[in-house]
PDB file of C-alpha atoms in Angstrom:
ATOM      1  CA  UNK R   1       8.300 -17.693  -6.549  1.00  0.00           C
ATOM      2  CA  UNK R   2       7.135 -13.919  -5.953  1.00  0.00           C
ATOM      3  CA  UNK R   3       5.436 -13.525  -2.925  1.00  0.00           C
ATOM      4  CA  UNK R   4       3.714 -10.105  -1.413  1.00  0.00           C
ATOM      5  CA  UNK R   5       2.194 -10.551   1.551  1.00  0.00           C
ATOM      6  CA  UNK R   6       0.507  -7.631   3.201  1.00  0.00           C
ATOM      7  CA  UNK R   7      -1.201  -7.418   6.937  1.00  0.00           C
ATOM      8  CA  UNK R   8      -2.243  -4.830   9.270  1.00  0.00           C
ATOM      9  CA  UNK R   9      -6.013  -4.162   7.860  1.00  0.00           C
ATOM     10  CA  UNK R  10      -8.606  -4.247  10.368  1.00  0.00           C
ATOM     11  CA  UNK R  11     -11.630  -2.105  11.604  1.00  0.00           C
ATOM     12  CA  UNK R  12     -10.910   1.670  12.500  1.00  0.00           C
ATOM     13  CA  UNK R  13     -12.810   4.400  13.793  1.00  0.00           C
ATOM     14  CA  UNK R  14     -12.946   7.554  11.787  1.00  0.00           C
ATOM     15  CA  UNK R  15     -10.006   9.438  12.543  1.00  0.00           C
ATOM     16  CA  UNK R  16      -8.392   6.613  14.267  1.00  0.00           C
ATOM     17  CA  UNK R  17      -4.375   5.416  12.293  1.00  0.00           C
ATOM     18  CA  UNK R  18      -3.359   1.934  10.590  1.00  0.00           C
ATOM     19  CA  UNK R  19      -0.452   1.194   9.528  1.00  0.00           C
ATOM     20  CA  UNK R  20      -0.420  -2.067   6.568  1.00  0.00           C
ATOM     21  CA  UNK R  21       3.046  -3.632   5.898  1.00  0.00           C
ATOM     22  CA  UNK R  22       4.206  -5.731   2.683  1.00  0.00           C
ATOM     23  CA  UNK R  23       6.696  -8.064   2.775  1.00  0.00           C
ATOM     24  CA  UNK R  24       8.427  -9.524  -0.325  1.00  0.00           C
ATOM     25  CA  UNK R  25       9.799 -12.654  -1.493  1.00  0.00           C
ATOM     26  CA  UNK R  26      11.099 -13.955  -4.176  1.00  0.00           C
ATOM     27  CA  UNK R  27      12.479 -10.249  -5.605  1.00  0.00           C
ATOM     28  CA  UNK R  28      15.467  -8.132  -5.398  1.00  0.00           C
ATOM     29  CA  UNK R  29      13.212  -5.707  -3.488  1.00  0.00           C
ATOM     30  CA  UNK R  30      15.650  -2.652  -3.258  1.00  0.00           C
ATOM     31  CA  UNK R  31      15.557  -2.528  -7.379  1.00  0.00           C
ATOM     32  CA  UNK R  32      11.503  -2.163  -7.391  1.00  0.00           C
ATOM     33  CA  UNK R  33       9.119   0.837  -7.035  1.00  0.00           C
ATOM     34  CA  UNK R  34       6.729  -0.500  -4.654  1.00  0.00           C
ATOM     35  CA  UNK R  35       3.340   0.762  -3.923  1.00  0.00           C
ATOM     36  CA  UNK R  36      -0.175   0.890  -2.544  1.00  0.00           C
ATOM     37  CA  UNK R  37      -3.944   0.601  -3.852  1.00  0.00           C
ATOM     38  CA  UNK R  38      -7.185   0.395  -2.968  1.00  0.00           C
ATOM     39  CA  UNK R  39     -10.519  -0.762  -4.654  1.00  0.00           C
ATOM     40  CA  UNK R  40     -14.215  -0.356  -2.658  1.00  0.00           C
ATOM     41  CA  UNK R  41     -17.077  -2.340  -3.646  1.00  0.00           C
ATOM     42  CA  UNK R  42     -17.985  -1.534  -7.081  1.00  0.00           C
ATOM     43  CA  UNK R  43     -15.038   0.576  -7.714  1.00  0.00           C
ATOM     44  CA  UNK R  44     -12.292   0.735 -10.062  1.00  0.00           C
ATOM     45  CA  UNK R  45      -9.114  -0.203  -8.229  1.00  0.00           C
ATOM     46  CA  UNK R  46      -6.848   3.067  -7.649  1.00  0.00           C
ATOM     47  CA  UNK R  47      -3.624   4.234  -7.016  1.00  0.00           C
ATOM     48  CA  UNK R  48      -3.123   5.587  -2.933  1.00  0.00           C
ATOM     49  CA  UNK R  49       0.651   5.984  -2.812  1.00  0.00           C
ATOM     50  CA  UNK R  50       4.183   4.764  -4.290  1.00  0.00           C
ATOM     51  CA  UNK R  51       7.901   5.199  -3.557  1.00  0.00           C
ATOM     52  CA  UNK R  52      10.419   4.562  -5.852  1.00  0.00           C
ATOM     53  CA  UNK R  53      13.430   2.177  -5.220  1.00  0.00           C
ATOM     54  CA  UNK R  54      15.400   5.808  -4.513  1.00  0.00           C
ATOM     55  CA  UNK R  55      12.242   6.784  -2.358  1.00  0.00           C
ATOM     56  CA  UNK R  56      10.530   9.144  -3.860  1.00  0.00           C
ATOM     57  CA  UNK R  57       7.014   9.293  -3.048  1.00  0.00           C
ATOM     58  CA  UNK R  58       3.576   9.753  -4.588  1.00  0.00           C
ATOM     59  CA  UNK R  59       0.148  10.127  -2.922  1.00  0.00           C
ATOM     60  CA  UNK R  60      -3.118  10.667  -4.294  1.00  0.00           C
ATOM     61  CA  UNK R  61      -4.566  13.622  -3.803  1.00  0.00           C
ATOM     62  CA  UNK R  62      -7.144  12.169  -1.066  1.00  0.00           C
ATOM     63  CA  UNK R  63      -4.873  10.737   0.867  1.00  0.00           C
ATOM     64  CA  UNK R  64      -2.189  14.059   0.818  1.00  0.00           C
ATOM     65  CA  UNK R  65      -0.750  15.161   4.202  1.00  0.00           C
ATOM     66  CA  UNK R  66      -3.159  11.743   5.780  1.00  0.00           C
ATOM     67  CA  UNK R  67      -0.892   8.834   4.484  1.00  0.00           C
ATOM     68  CA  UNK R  68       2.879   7.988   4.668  1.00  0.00           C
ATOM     69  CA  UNK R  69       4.820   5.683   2.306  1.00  0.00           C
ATOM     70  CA  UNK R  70       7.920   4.230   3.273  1.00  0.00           C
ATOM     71  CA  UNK R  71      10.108   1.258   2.932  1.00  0.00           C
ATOM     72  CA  UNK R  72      12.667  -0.659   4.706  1.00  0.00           C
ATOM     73  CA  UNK R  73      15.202  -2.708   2.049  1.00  0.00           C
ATOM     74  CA  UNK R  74      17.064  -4.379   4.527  1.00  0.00           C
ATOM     75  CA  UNK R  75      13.193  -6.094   5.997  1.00  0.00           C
ATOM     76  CA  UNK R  76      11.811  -6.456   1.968  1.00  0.00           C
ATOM     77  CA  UNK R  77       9.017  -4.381   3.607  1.00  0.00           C
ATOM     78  CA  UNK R  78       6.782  -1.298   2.660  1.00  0.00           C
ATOM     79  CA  UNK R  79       4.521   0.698   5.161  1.00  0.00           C
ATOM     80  CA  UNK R  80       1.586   2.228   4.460  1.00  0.00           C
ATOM     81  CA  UNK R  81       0.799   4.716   7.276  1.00  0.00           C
ATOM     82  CA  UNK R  82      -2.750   5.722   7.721  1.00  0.00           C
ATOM     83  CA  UNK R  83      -4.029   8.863   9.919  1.00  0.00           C
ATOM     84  CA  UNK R  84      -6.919  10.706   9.987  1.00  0.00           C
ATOM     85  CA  UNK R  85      -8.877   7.516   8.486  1.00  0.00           C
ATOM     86  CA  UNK R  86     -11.943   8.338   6.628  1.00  0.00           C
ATOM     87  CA  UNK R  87     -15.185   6.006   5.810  1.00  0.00           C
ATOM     88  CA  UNK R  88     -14.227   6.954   2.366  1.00  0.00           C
ATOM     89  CA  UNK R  89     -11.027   4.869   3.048  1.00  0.00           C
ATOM     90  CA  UNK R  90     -12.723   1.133   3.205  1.00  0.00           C
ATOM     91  CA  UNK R  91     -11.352  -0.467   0.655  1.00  0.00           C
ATOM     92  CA  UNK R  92      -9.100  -3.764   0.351  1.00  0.00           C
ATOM     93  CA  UNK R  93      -5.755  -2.861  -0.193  1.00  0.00           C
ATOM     94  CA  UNK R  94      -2.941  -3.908  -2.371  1.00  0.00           C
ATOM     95  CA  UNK R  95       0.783  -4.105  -2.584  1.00  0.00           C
ATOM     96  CA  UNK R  96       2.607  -3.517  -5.785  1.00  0.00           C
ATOM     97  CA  UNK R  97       6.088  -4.086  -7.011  1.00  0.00           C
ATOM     98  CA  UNK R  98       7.301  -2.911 -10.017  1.00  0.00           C
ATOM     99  CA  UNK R  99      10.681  -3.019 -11.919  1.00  0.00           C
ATOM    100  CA  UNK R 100      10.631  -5.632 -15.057  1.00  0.00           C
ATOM    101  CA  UNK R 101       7.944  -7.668 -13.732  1.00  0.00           C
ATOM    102  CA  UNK R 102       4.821  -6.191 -12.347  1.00  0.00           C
ATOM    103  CA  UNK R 103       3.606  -8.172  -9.182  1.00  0.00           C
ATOM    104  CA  UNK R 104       0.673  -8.205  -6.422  1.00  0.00           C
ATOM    105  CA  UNK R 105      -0.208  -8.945  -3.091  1.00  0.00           C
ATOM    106  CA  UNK R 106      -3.528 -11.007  -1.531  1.00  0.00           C
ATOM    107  CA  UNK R 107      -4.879  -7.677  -0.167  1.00  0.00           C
ATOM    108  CA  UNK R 108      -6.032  -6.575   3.171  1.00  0.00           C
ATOM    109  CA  UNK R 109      -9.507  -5.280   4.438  1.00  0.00           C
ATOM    110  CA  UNK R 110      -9.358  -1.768   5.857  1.00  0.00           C
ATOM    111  CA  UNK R 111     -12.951  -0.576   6.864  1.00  0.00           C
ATOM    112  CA  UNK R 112     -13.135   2.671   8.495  1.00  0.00           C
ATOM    113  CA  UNK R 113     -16.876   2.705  10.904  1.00  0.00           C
ATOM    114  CA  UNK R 114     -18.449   3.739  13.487  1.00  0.00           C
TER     115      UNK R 114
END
């Protein structure tokens, strides 16, 4: 059974850092492109960032010189680094593996407020 399972959200000030991890199960996790997304309340769910299983990364442009993608094969983990959080940022996040199969985490709140 596939498991992602993603923590670190929580309440931020704006321009205070999070950093959200992913853990995977169930997958041979060095083989998949992983990455992260977001959807707000009455938005369309959207890409924020993915490395590929050679680690090359991919940011959208809102989140450019902010965010930092990065994995760890030997822990079945990816990191989502988050600076210079924005209010813009609240979302729920998601993990995403990719290879064959496409699979997704729970999600975790991030709400950026004052």
């Amino acid at each position: 059974q596939v498991q992602l399972v993603e923590s670190g959200g929580g309440l931020v000030q704006p321009g205070g850092s999070l950093r959200l991890s992913c853990t995977a199960s169930g997958i041979t996790f060095r083989i998949y492109a992983m990455g992260w997304y977001r959807q707000a309340p009455e938005k369309q769910r959207e890409l924020v960032a993915t490395i590929t299983r050679s680690s090359t990364t991919n940011y959208a442009d809102s989140v450019k010189g902010r965010f930092t993608i990065s994995r760890d094969n030997a822990k079945n983990t990816v990191y989502l680094q988050m600076n210079s959080l924005k209010p813009e940022d609240t979302a729920v996040y998601y993990c995403n593996a990719q290879f064959s199969n496409t699979y997704w985490g729970q999600g975790t709140q991030v709400t950026v407020s004052s």
